[in-house]
Amino acid sequence: MTQATLIDGKALAGKVTDAVAEVAARFTGLRGRQPGLAVVLVGEDPASQVYVRSKGRMAAKCGFHSVTLRQSDDLSEAELLSIVDQLNGDDTIDGILIQLPLPDHINADAVLNAVDPAKDVDGFHPVNAGRLASGDIDTPLIPCTPAGIMHMIRTIHGKDLSGMAAVVLGRSTIVGRPISQLLLAANATVTIAHSRTKDIQALARTADILVVAIGRPQMVGADWIKPGATVIDVGVNRIEDQNLGTTQLVGDVDFDAALPIAGALTPVPGGVGRMTIAMLMANTLKAAEARAKQNV
Ligand code: NAP
């Protein structure tokens, strides 16, 4: 029985960060300063702590000036806005990342919208999202997870997706919407599905490229996948085995069921998640270069 080609996020992310480190070293030599990334973490969320630590480690590996600002969860919105304001004005910082989720008493949109769009390495600011929605994929900072997904798709199909049907499951501003814009910019014919879509399984089965970002553990089974399709599993779900008392990380796709049907498939873990951090580094370097050019 043939099996899907596995798209190795770990290896691909390694190549991206190696290239970023090389260009960052040149930037540092030329500009007399390192590209700078500031990560702001509010509260003690354990998953966020893990993400922030690995972002800091990767930034150091890429040769960046890396700052992590850890704040207690009783920080007020005004205090957080003041931190963002300081980072906006700090010339040693090119990228600002506000780790989500924020505590309930803070309006996340207000904080994300306060980040200087030129330093918005998450690509969530309306200026960057708007440019992307208008079809500009060169100027804006593009959200890291969708940027990483496109990188993975390019390894299988190249840059031009003309004639291909892409179906995106999920319409979040972090994944579903921006990946749809990127697929469209690459000439795919794109359909976006969500929780109100009728007969979503049959729709998914029409996809040459299926991107799944719904946060539902292993929901997409064999019957959802067109034979030979490229399947990108964005989901990260922790499920418990009651009998063994252990937890396991799984995607939104039933990996074992998809493996003999799909043409190419991303694993969880070791797939899209790896690419997200690598693209954050690439975005920080892009922001640093754009800011340096402006200051010349
Ligand atoms: P989200 O904001 O919760 O959005 C989920 C989307 O899926 C919504 O559009 C929702 O539809 C749709 N949906 C939910 N249940 C559905 C169902 N039964 N059938 C069809 N559509 C359904 O989630 P997100 O932030 O996009 O994240 C999605 C998944 O990706 C999560 O598992 C998250 O942990 C993971 N993720 C991974 C990375 C990474 O780096 N690997 C990065 C970001 C997210 P409605 O809009 O109609 O509610």
mmCIF file of C-alpha atoms and ligand atoms in Angstrom:
data_model
loop_
_atom_site.group_PDB
_atom_site.id
_atom_site.type_symbol
_atom_site.label_atom_id
_atom_site.label_comp_id
_atom_site.label_asym_id
_atom_site.label_seq_id
_atom_site.Cartn_x
_atom_site.Cartn_y
_atom_site.Cartn_z
ATOM 1 C CA MET A 1 0.000 0.000 0.000
ATOM 2 C CA THR A 2 1.369 3.463 -0.848
ATOM 3 C CA GLN A 3 1.659 5.988 1.938
ATOM 4 C CA ALA A 4 1.580 9.762 1.996
ATOM 5 C CA THR A 5 4.850 11.659 1.822
ATOM 6 C CA LEU A 6 5.451 13.149 5.273
ATOM 7 C CA ILE A 7 6.191 16.876 5.241
ATOM 8 C CA ASP A 8 8.882 17.141 7.887
ATOM 9 C CA GLY A 9 8.294 20.415 9.757
ATOM 10 C CA LYS A 10 11.350 19.941 11.940
ATOM 11 C CA ALA A 11 13.754 19.622 8.999
ATOM 12 C CA LEU A 12 12.102 22.413 7.021
ATOM 13 C CA ALA A 13 12.050 24.764 10.018
ATOM 14 C CA GLY A 14 15.750 24.003 10.578
ATOM 15 C CA LYS A 15 16.522 25.117 7.025
ATOM 16 C CA VAL A 16 14.547 28.349 7.515
ATOM 17 C CA THR A 17 16.269 29.237 10.790
ATOM 18 C CA ASP A 18 19.721 28.387 9.371
ATOM 19 C CA ALA A 19 19.064 30.798 6.501
ATOM 20 C CA VAL A 20 17.734 33.439 8.932
ATOM 21 C CA ALA A 21 20.842 33.090 11.140
ATOM 22 C CA GLU A 22 23.113 33.557 8.125
ATOM 23 C CA VAL A 23 21.356 36.725 6.944
ATOM 24 C CA ALA A 24 21.055 38.008 10.543
ATOM 25 C CA ALA A 25 24.844 37.718 10.946
ATOM 26 C CA ARG A 26 25.298 39.835 7.815
ATOM 27 C CA PHE A 27 22.734 42.354 9.114
ATOM 28 C CA THR A 28 24.598 42.623 12.430
ATOM 29 C CA GLY A 29 27.928 43.137 10.671
ATOM 30 C CA LEU A 30 26.505 45.796 8.379
ATOM 31 C CA ARG A 31 24.285 47.671 10.831
ATOM 32 C CA GLY A 32 26.330 47.299 14.026
ATOM 33 C CA ARG A 33 23.372 45.846 15.911
ATOM 34 C CA GLN A 34 21.457 42.567 16.020
ATOM 35 C CA PRO A 35 17.862 42.179 14.866
ATOM 36 C CA GLY A 36 15.788 42.526 18.069
ATOM 37 C CA LEU A 37 12.749 40.538 19.211
ATOM 38 C CA ALA A 38 10.720 41.349 22.339
ATOM 39 C CA VAL A 39 8.209 38.826 23.676
ATOM 40 C CA VAL A 40 5.715 39.954 26.298
ATOM 41 C CA LEU A 41 4.179 37.275 28.511
ATOM 42 C CA VAL A 42 1.400 38.177 30.949
ATOM 43 C CA GLY A 43 0.501 35.561 33.573
ATOM 44 C CA GLU A 44 1.502 31.979 34.237
ATOM 45 C CA ASP A 45 -0.274 29.971 31.509
ATOM 46 C CA PRO A 46 1.904 26.798 31.307
ATOM 47 C CA ALA A 47 1.581 26.336 27.517
ATOM 48 C CA SER A 48 2.455 30.018 26.944
ATOM 49 C CA GLN A 49 5.527 29.647 29.193
ATOM 50 C CA VAL A 50 6.740 26.750 27.021
ATOM 51 C CA TYR A 51 6.122 28.694 23.779
ATOM 52 C CA VAL A 52 7.862 31.809 25.095
ATOM 53 C CA ARG A 53 10.906 29.828 26.254
ATOM 54 C CA SER A 54 11.293 28.160 22.857
ATOM 55 C CA LYS A 55 10.886 31.516 21.065
ATOM 56 C CA GLY A 56 13.676 32.982 23.234
ATOM 57 C CA ARG A 57 15.927 29.978 22.581
ATOM 58 C CA MET A 58 15.348 30.149 18.826
ATOM 59 C CA ALA A 59 15.935 33.922 18.732
ATOM 60 C CA ALA A 60 19.292 33.437 20.484
ATOM 61 C CA LYS A 61 20.161 30.648 18.016
ATOM 62 C CA CYS A 62 19.421 33.022 15.115
ATOM 63 C CA GLY A 63 21.796 35.620 16.602
ATOM 64 C CA PHE A 64 19.036 38.060 17.620
ATOM 65 C CA HIS A 65 18.922 40.460 20.522
ATOM 66 C CA SER A 66 16.134 38.740 22.453
ATOM 67 C CA VAL A 67 14.117 40.197 25.321
ATOM 68 C CA THR A 68 11.384 38.426 27.272
ATOM 69 C CA LEU A 69 9.212 40.635 29.473
ATOM 70 C CA ARG A 70 7.379 38.508 32.033
ATOM 71 C CA GLN A 71 4.503 40.263 33.768
ATOM 72 C CA SER A 72 2.169 39.084 36.531
ATOM 73 C CA ASP A 73 -1.457 38.380 35.586
ATOM 74 C CA ASP A 74 -2.745 41.372 37.582
ATOM 75 C CA LEU A 75 -1.037 43.736 35.114
ATOM 76 C CA SER A 76 -3.579 46.318 33.976
ATOM 77 C CA GLU A 77 -4.438 46.997 30.333
ATOM 78 C CA ALA A 78 -3.039 50.534 30.703
ATOM 79 C CA GLU A 79 0.265 49.146 32.032
ATOM 80 C CA LEU A 80 0.503 46.683 29.148
ATOM 81 C CA LEU A 81 -0.259 49.454 26.633
ATOM 82 C CA SER A 82 2.524 51.486 28.193
ATOM 83 C CA ILE A 83 4.979 48.556 27.743
ATOM 84 C CA VAL A 84 3.921 48.259 24.084
ATOM 85 C CA ASP A 85 4.439 52.000 23.664
ATOM 86 C CA GLN A 86 7.970 51.765 25.075
ATOM 87 C CA LEU A 87 8.829 48.837 22.785
ATOM 88 C CA ASN A 88 7.409 50.724 19.776
ATOM 89 C CA GLY A 89 9.872 53.522 20.506
ATOM 90 C CA ASP A 90 12.857 51.241 21.273
ATOM 91 C CA ASP A 91 15.283 51.283 18.322
ATOM 92 C CA THR A 92 16.931 48.022 19.386
ATOM 93 C CA ILE A 93 13.612 46.156 18.974
ATOM 94 C CA ASP A 94 12.354 45.207 15.495
ATOM 95 C CA GLY A 95 9.678 42.698 16.444
ATOM 96 C CA ILE A 96 7.104 42.767 19.247
ATOM 97 C CA LEU A 97 5.144 39.660 20.117
ATOM 98 C CA ILE A 98 2.366 39.707 22.691
ATOM 99 C CA GLN A 99 1.894 36.097 23.789
ATOM 100 C CA LEU A 100 -1.771 35.076 23.658
ATOM 101 C CA PRO A 101 -4.031 34.382 25.435
ATOM 102 C CA LEU A 102 -4.043 37.503 27.602
ATOM 103 C CA PRO A 103 -5.916 37.540 30.948
ATOM 104 C CA ASP A 104 -9.666 38.208 30.591
ATOM 105 C CA HIS A 105 -9.486 41.753 32.030
ATOM 106 C CA ILE A 106 -7.276 42.875 29.121
ATOM 107 C CA ASN A 107 -8.785 43.654 25.721
ATOM 108 C CA ALA A 108 -6.451 41.699 23.424
ATOM 109 C CA ASP A 109 -7.538 43.602 20.284
ATOM 110 C CA ALA A 110 -6.721 46.960 21.896
ATOM 111 C CA VAL A 111 -3.230 45.716 22.786
ATOM 112 C CA LEU A 112 -2.511 44.054 19.421
ATOM 113 C CA ASN A 113 -3.717 47.174 17.593
ATOM 114 C CA ALA A 114 -1.307 49.311 19.643
ATOM 115 C CA VAL A 115 1.753 47.463 18.281
ATOM 116 C CA ASP A 116 3.558 49.451 15.576
ATOM 117 C CA PRO A 117 2.575 47.629 12.322
ATOM 118 C CA ALA A 118 6.250 47.733 11.262
ATOM 119 C CA LYS A 119 7.132 45.680 14.391
ATOM 120 C CA ASP A 120 4.048 43.440 14.299
ATOM 121 C CA VAL A 121 5.889 40.125 13.747
ATOM 122 C CA ASP A 122 2.697 38.163 14.517
ATOM 123 C CA GLY A 123 1.028 39.867 11.535
ATOM 124 C CA PHE A 124 -2.198 40.429 13.500
ATOM 125 C CA HIS A 125 -2.397 44.241 13.209
ATOM 126 C CA PRO A 126 -5.284 45.417 10.965
ATOM 127 C CA VAL A 127 -2.784 47.243 8.723
ATOM 128 C CA ASN A 128 -0.904 44.012 7.975
ATOM 129 C CA ALA A 129 -4.100 41.913 7.809
ATOM 130 C CA GLY A 130 -5.681 44.490 5.480
ATOM 131 C CA ARG A 131 -2.715 44.555 3.109
ATOM 132 C CA LEU A 132 -2.774 40.755 2.948
ATOM 133 C CA ALA A 133 -6.538 40.762 2.340
ATOM 134 C CA SER A 134 -6.016 43.188 -0.544
ATOM 135 C CA GLY A 135 -3.701 40.670 -2.224
ATOM 136 C CA ASP A 136 -0.339 42.161 -1.187
ATOM 137 C CA ILE A 137 1.891 39.312 0.027
ATOM 138 C CA ASP A 138 5.202 41.190 -0.190
ATOM 139 C CA THR A 139 4.818 44.306 1.974
ATOM 140 C CA PRO A 140 2.967 43.102 5.083
ATOM 141 C CA LEU A 141 4.226 40.981 7.947
ATOM 142 C CA ILE A 142 2.270 37.762 7.427
ATOM 143 C CA PRO A 143 1.014 35.659 10.369
ATOM 144 C CA CYS A 144 3.603 32.996 11.182
ATOM 145 C CA THR A 145 1.498 29.817 11.079
ATOM 146 C CA PRO A 146 -0.015 30.495 7.613
ATOM 147 C CA ALA A 147 3.393 31.623 6.317
ATOM 148 C CA GLY A 148 4.862 28.314 7.534
ATOM 149 C CA ILE A 149 2.019 26.327 5.951
ATOM 150 C CA MET A 150 2.684 27.948 2.558
ATOM 151 C CA HIS A 151 6.334 27.029 2.894
ATOM 152 C CA MET A 152 5.316 23.398 3.418
ATOM 153 C CA ILE A 153 2.875 23.423 0.492
ATOM 154 C CA ARG A 154 5.571 24.872 -1.786
ATOM 155 C CA THR A 155 7.815 21.856 -1.092
ATOM 156 C CA ILE A 156 5.166 19.649 -2.688
ATOM 157 C CA HIS A 157 3.523 21.850 -5.350
ATOM 158 C CA GLY A 158 5.892 24.747 -6.009
ATOM 159 C CA LYS A 159 4.853 28.416 -5.926
ATOM 160 C CA ASP A 160 2.000 28.359 -8.425
ATOM 161 C CA LEU A 161 -1.154 26.504 -7.403
ATOM 162 C CA SER A 162 -3.084 27.306 -10.618
ATOM 163 C CA GLY A 163 -5.894 24.842 -11.259
ATOM 164 C CA MET A 164 -5.779 23.376 -7.747
ATOM 165 C CA ALA A 165 -8.760 23.289 -5.394
ATOM 166 C CA ALA A 166 -7.851 24.279 -1.835
ATOM 167 C CA VAL A 167 -10.288 23.834 1.047
ATOM 168 C CA VAL A 168 -9.554 25.500 4.388
ATOM 169 C CA LEU A 169 -11.408 24.185 7.434
ATOM 170 C CA GLY A 170 -11.603 27.030 9.977
ATOM 171 C CA ARG A 171 -11.987 30.817 9.586
ATOM 172 C CA SER A 172 -9.954 32.234 12.479
ATOM 173 C CA THR A 173 -7.966 35.445 12.036
ATOM 174 C CA ILE A 174 -4.824 33.575 13.140
ATOM 175 C CA VAL A 175 -4.961 30.686 10.676
ATOM 176 C CA GLY A 176 -8.070 30.149 8.502
ATOM 177 C CA ARG A 177 -8.469 33.618 6.982
ATOM 178 C CA PRO A 178 -4.790 34.444 6.316
ATOM 179 C CA ILE A 179 -3.972 31.000 4.882
ATOM 180 C CA SER A 180 -6.971 31.396 2.549
ATOM 181 C CA GLN A 181 -5.556 34.726 1.325
ATOM 182 C CA LEU A 182 -2.120 33.192 0.751
ATOM 183 C CA LEU A 183 -3.557 30.228 -1.165
ATOM 184 C CA LEU A 184 -5.606 32.616 -3.287
ATOM 185 C CA ALA A 185 -2.519 34.741 -3.985
ATOM 186 C CA ALA A 186 -0.803 31.531 -5.171
ATOM 187 C CA ASN A 187 -3.678 31.060 -7.696
ATOM 188 C CA ALA A 188 -5.493 28.185 -5.945
ATOM 189 C CA THR A 189 -9.285 28.134 -6.057
ATOM 190 C CA VAL A 190 -10.123 28.495 -2.377
ATOM 191 C CA THR A 191 -13.147 27.487 -0.316
ATOM 192 C CA ILE A 192 -13.351 28.361 3.383
ATOM 193 C CA ALA A 193 -15.468 26.120 5.613
ATOM 194 C CA HIS A 194 -16.429 26.490 9.281
ATOM 195 C CA SER A 195 -18.847 25.246 11.925
ATOM 196 C CA ARG A 196 -21.895 26.435 9.936
ATOM 197 C CA THR A 197 -20.875 24.757 6.661
ATOM 198 C CA LYS A 198 -23.275 22.129 5.314
ATOM 199 C CA ASP A 199 -21.841 18.699 4.441
ATOM 200 C CA ILE A 200 -18.308 19.763 5.290
ATOM 201 C CA GLN A 201 -16.962 16.229 4.815
ATOM 202 C CA ALA A 202 -18.011 16.063 1.129
ATOM 203 C CA LEU A 203 -16.583 19.559 0.604
ATOM 204 C CA ALA A 204 -13.265 18.552 2.181
ATOM 205 C CA ARG A 205 -13.135 15.577 -0.194
ATOM 206 C CA THR A 206 -13.045 17.932 -3.207
ATOM 207 C CA ALA A 207 -9.717 19.418 -2.057
ATOM 208 C CA ASP A 208 -6.386 18.906 -3.770
ATOM 209 C CA ILE A 209 -4.977 20.827 -0.809
ATOM 210 C CA LEU A 210 -6.796 20.489 2.512
ATOM 211 C CA VAL A 211 -5.795 22.771 5.395
ATOM 212 C CA VAL A 212 -7.401 21.781 8.689
ATOM 213 C CA ALA A 213 -7.470 24.356 11.521
ATOM 214 C CA ILE A 214 -10.518 23.648 13.677
ATOM 215 C CA GLY A 215 -9.192 22.529 17.063
ATOM 216 C CA ARG A 216 -11.169 19.259 17.049
ATOM 217 C CA PRO A 217 -8.972 16.228 17.876
ATOM 218 C CA GLN A 218 -8.705 13.762 14.962
ATOM 219 C CA MET A 219 -12.033 14.863 13.452
ATOM 220 C CA VAL A 220 -10.865 14.577 9.844
ATOM 221 C CA GLY A 221 -10.836 10.897 8.928
ATOM 222 C CA ALA A 222 -10.212 8.901 5.736
ATOM 223 C CA ASP A 223 -13.629 9.793 4.266
ATOM 224 C CA TRP A 224 -12.772 13.503 4.306
ATOM 225 C CA ILE A 225 -9.713 13.157 2.088
ATOM 226 C CA LYS A 226 -9.468 12.966 -1.695
ATOM 227 C CA PRO A 227 -6.946 10.249 -2.641
ATOM 228 C CA GLY A 228 -3.575 11.878 -3.280
ATOM 229 C CA ALA A 229 -4.484 15.217 -1.630
ATOM 230 C CA THR A 230 -1.975 17.293 0.322
ATOM 231 C CA VAL A 231 -3.257 17.509 3.894
ATOM 232 C CA ILE A 232 -1.938 20.155 6.289
ATOM 233 C CA ASP A 233 -2.915 19.485 9.894
ATOM 234 C CA VAL A 234 -2.715 22.688 11.946
ATOM 235 C CA GLY A 235 -4.514 21.366 15.019
ATOM 236 C CA VAL A 236 -2.748 20.927 18.325
ATOM 237 C CA ASN A 237 -4.899 19.060 20.826
ATOM 238 C CA ARG A 238 -3.935 17.400 24.071
ATOM 239 C CA ILE A 239 -5.957 14.246 24.740
ATOM 240 C CA GLU A 240 -5.884 12.094 27.850
ATOM 241 C CA ASP A 241 -5.700 8.342 27.965
ATOM 242 C CA GLN A 242 -7.806 7.620 31.068
ATOM 243 C CA ASN A 243 -6.504 4.056 31.371
ATOM 244 C CA LEU A 244 -2.816 4.895 31.105
ATOM 245 C CA GLY A 245 -3.120 8.275 32.854
ATOM 246 C CA THR A 246 -1.028 9.890 30.089
ATOM 247 C CA THR A 247 -1.639 12.746 27.681
ATOM 248 C CA GLN A 248 -0.906 12.745 23.987
ATOM 249 C CA LEU A 249 -0.617 15.535 21.433
ATOM 250 C CA VAL A 250 -2.793 14.964 18.358
ATOM 251 C CA GLY A 251 -3.882 17.030 15.370
ATOM 252 C CA ASP A 252 -7.307 17.719 13.883
ATOM 253 C CA VAL A 253 -6.630 14.925 11.371
ATOM 254 C CA ASP A 254 -6.718 11.219 12.205
ATOM 255 C CA PHE A 255 -3.103 10.634 11.173
ATOM 256 C CA ASP A 256 -3.225 6.823 10.838
ATOM 257 C CA ALA A 257 -6.432 6.973 8.766
ATOM 258 C CA ALA A 258 -5.074 9.746 6.523
ATOM 259 C CA LEU A 259 -1.661 8.193 5.875
ATOM 260 C CA PRO A 260 -2.730 5.622 3.233
ATOM 261 C CA ILE A 261 -5.100 8.082 1.444
ATOM 262 C CA ALA A 262 -3.300 11.439 1.315
ATOM 263 C CA GLY A 263 -0.497 12.185 -1.127
ATOM 264 C CA ALA A 264 1.352 14.342 1.391
ATOM 265 C CA LEU A 265 0.662 14.889 5.087
ATOM 266 C CA THR A 266 2.021 16.899 8.014
ATOM 267 C CA PRO A 267 2.540 15.069 11.337
ATOM 268 C CA VAL A 268 1.536 16.374 14.793
ATOM 269 C CA PRO A 269 3.840 17.024 16.563
ATOM 270 C CA GLY A 270 6.744 17.817 14.230
ATOM 271 C CA GLY A 271 4.707 19.552 11.538
ATOM 272 C CA VAL A 272 3.151 23.010 11.323
ATOM 273 C CA GLY A 273 4.056 23.965 14.919
ATOM 274 C CA ARG A 274 7.761 23.811 14.141
ATOM 275 C CA MET A 275 7.291 26.101 11.166
ATOM 276 C CA THR A 276 5.429 28.729 13.200
ATOM 277 C CA ILE A 277 8.453 29.589 15.364
ATOM 278 C CA ALA A 278 10.801 29.513 12.349
ATOM 279 C CA MET A 279 8.567 32.001 10.495
ATOM 280 C CA LEU A 280 8.535 34.261 13.577
ATOM 281 C CA MET A 281 12.312 34.475 13.214
ATOM 282 C CA ALA A 282 11.979 35.158 9.481
ATOM 283 C CA ASN A 283 9.414 37.909 10.206
ATOM 284 C CA THR A 284 11.700 39.522 12.802
ATOM 285 C CA LEU A 285 14.539 39.638 10.274
ATOM 286 C CA LYS A 286 12.173 41.034 7.613
ATOM 287 C CA ALA A 287 11.022 43.746 10.056
ATOM 288 C CA ALA A 288 14.629 44.563 10.983
ATOM 289 C CA GLU A 289 15.662 44.918 7.344
ATOM 290 C CA ALA A 290 12.631 47.050 6.450
ATOM 291 C CA ARG A 291 13.217 49.348 9.448
ATOM 292 C CA ALA A 292 16.944 49.620 8.723
ATOM 293 C CA LYS A 293 16.237 50.607 5.108
ATOM 294 C CA GLN A 294 13.787 53.272 6.269
ATOM 295 C CA ASN A 295 16.356 54.742 8.650
ATOM 296 C CA VAL A 296 19.084 55.012 5.990
HETATM 297 P P1 NAP B 1 -10.240 28.967 16.553
HETATM 298 O O1 NAP B 1 -9.974 30.417 16.603
HETATM 299 O O2 NAP B 1 -10.925 28.299 17.687
HETATM 300 O O3 NAP B 1 -11.069 28.689 15.219
HETATM 301 C C1 NAP B 1 -11.555 27.409 14.940
HETATM 302 C C2 NAP B 1 -12.294 27.428 13.632
HETATM 303 O O4 NAP B 1 -12.744 26.110 13.360
HETATM 304 C C3 NAP B 1 -13.522 28.339 13.632
HETATM 305 O O5 NAP B 1 -13.613 29.028 12.417
HETATM 306 C C4 NAP B 1 -14.688 27.353 13.794
HETATM 307 O O6 NAP B 1 -15.864 27.739 13.109
HETATM 308 C C5 NAP B 1 -14.140 26.116 13.113
HETATM 309 N N1 NAP B 1 -14.732 24.896 13.684
HETATM 310 C C6 NAP B 1 -14.775 24.524 14.977
HETATM 311 N N2 NAP B 1 -15.405 23.350 15.089
HETATM 312 C C7 NAP B 1 -15.764 22.974 13.845
HETATM 313 C C8 NAP B 1 -16.447 21.864 13.324
HETATM 314 N N3 NAP B 1 -16.904 20.880 14.115
HETATM 315 N N4 NAP B 1 -16.666 21.809 11.992
HETATM 316 C C9 NAP B 1 -16.222 22.804 11.190
HETATM 317 N N5 NAP B 1 -15.546 23.886 11.621
HETATM 318 C C10 NAP B 1 -15.329 23.962 12.941
HETATM 319 O O7 NAP B 1 -8.900 28.137 16.326
HETATM 320 P P2 NAP B 1 -7.494 28.530 15.641
HETATM 321 O O8 NAP B 1 -6.787 29.511 16.480
HETATM 322 O O9 NAP B 1 -7.677 28.790 14.197
HETATM 323 O O10 NAP B 1 -6.739 27.129 15.812
HETATM 324 C C11 NAP B 1 -7.206 25.949 15.225
HETATM 325 C C12 NAP B 1 -6.316 24.797 15.672
HETATM 326 O O11 NAP B 1 -4.992 25.057 15.222
HETATM 327 C C13 NAP B 1 -6.212 24.637 17.183
HETATM 328 O O12 NAP B 1 -6.051 23.257 17.478
HETATM 329 C C14 NAP B 1 -4.951 25.376 17.544
HETATM 330 O O13 NAP B 1 -4.337 24.883 18.731
HETATM 331 C C15 NAP B 1 -4.109 25.062 16.329
HETATM 332 N N6 NAP B 1 -3.058 26.067 16.062
HETATM 333 C C16 NAP B 1 -1.813 25.590 15.864
HETATM 334 C C17 NAP B 1 -0.793 26.454 15.572
HETATM 335 C C18 NAP B 1 0.569 25.913 15.339
HETATM 336 O O14 NAP B 1 1.529 26.654 15.321
HETATM 337 N N7 NAP B 1 0.695 24.607 15.106
HETATM 338 C C19 NAP B 1 -1.034 27.829 15.498
HETATM 339 C C20 NAP B 1 -2.333 28.307 15.674
HETATM 340 C C21 NAP B 1 -3.340 27.398 15.956
HETATM 341 P P3 NAP B 1 -16.741 29.044 13.539
HETATM 342 O O15 NAP B 1 -15.950 30.225 13.041
HETATM 343 O O16 NAP B 1 -18.012 28.863 12.794
HETATM 344 O O17 NAP B 1 -16.856 28.996 15.022
#
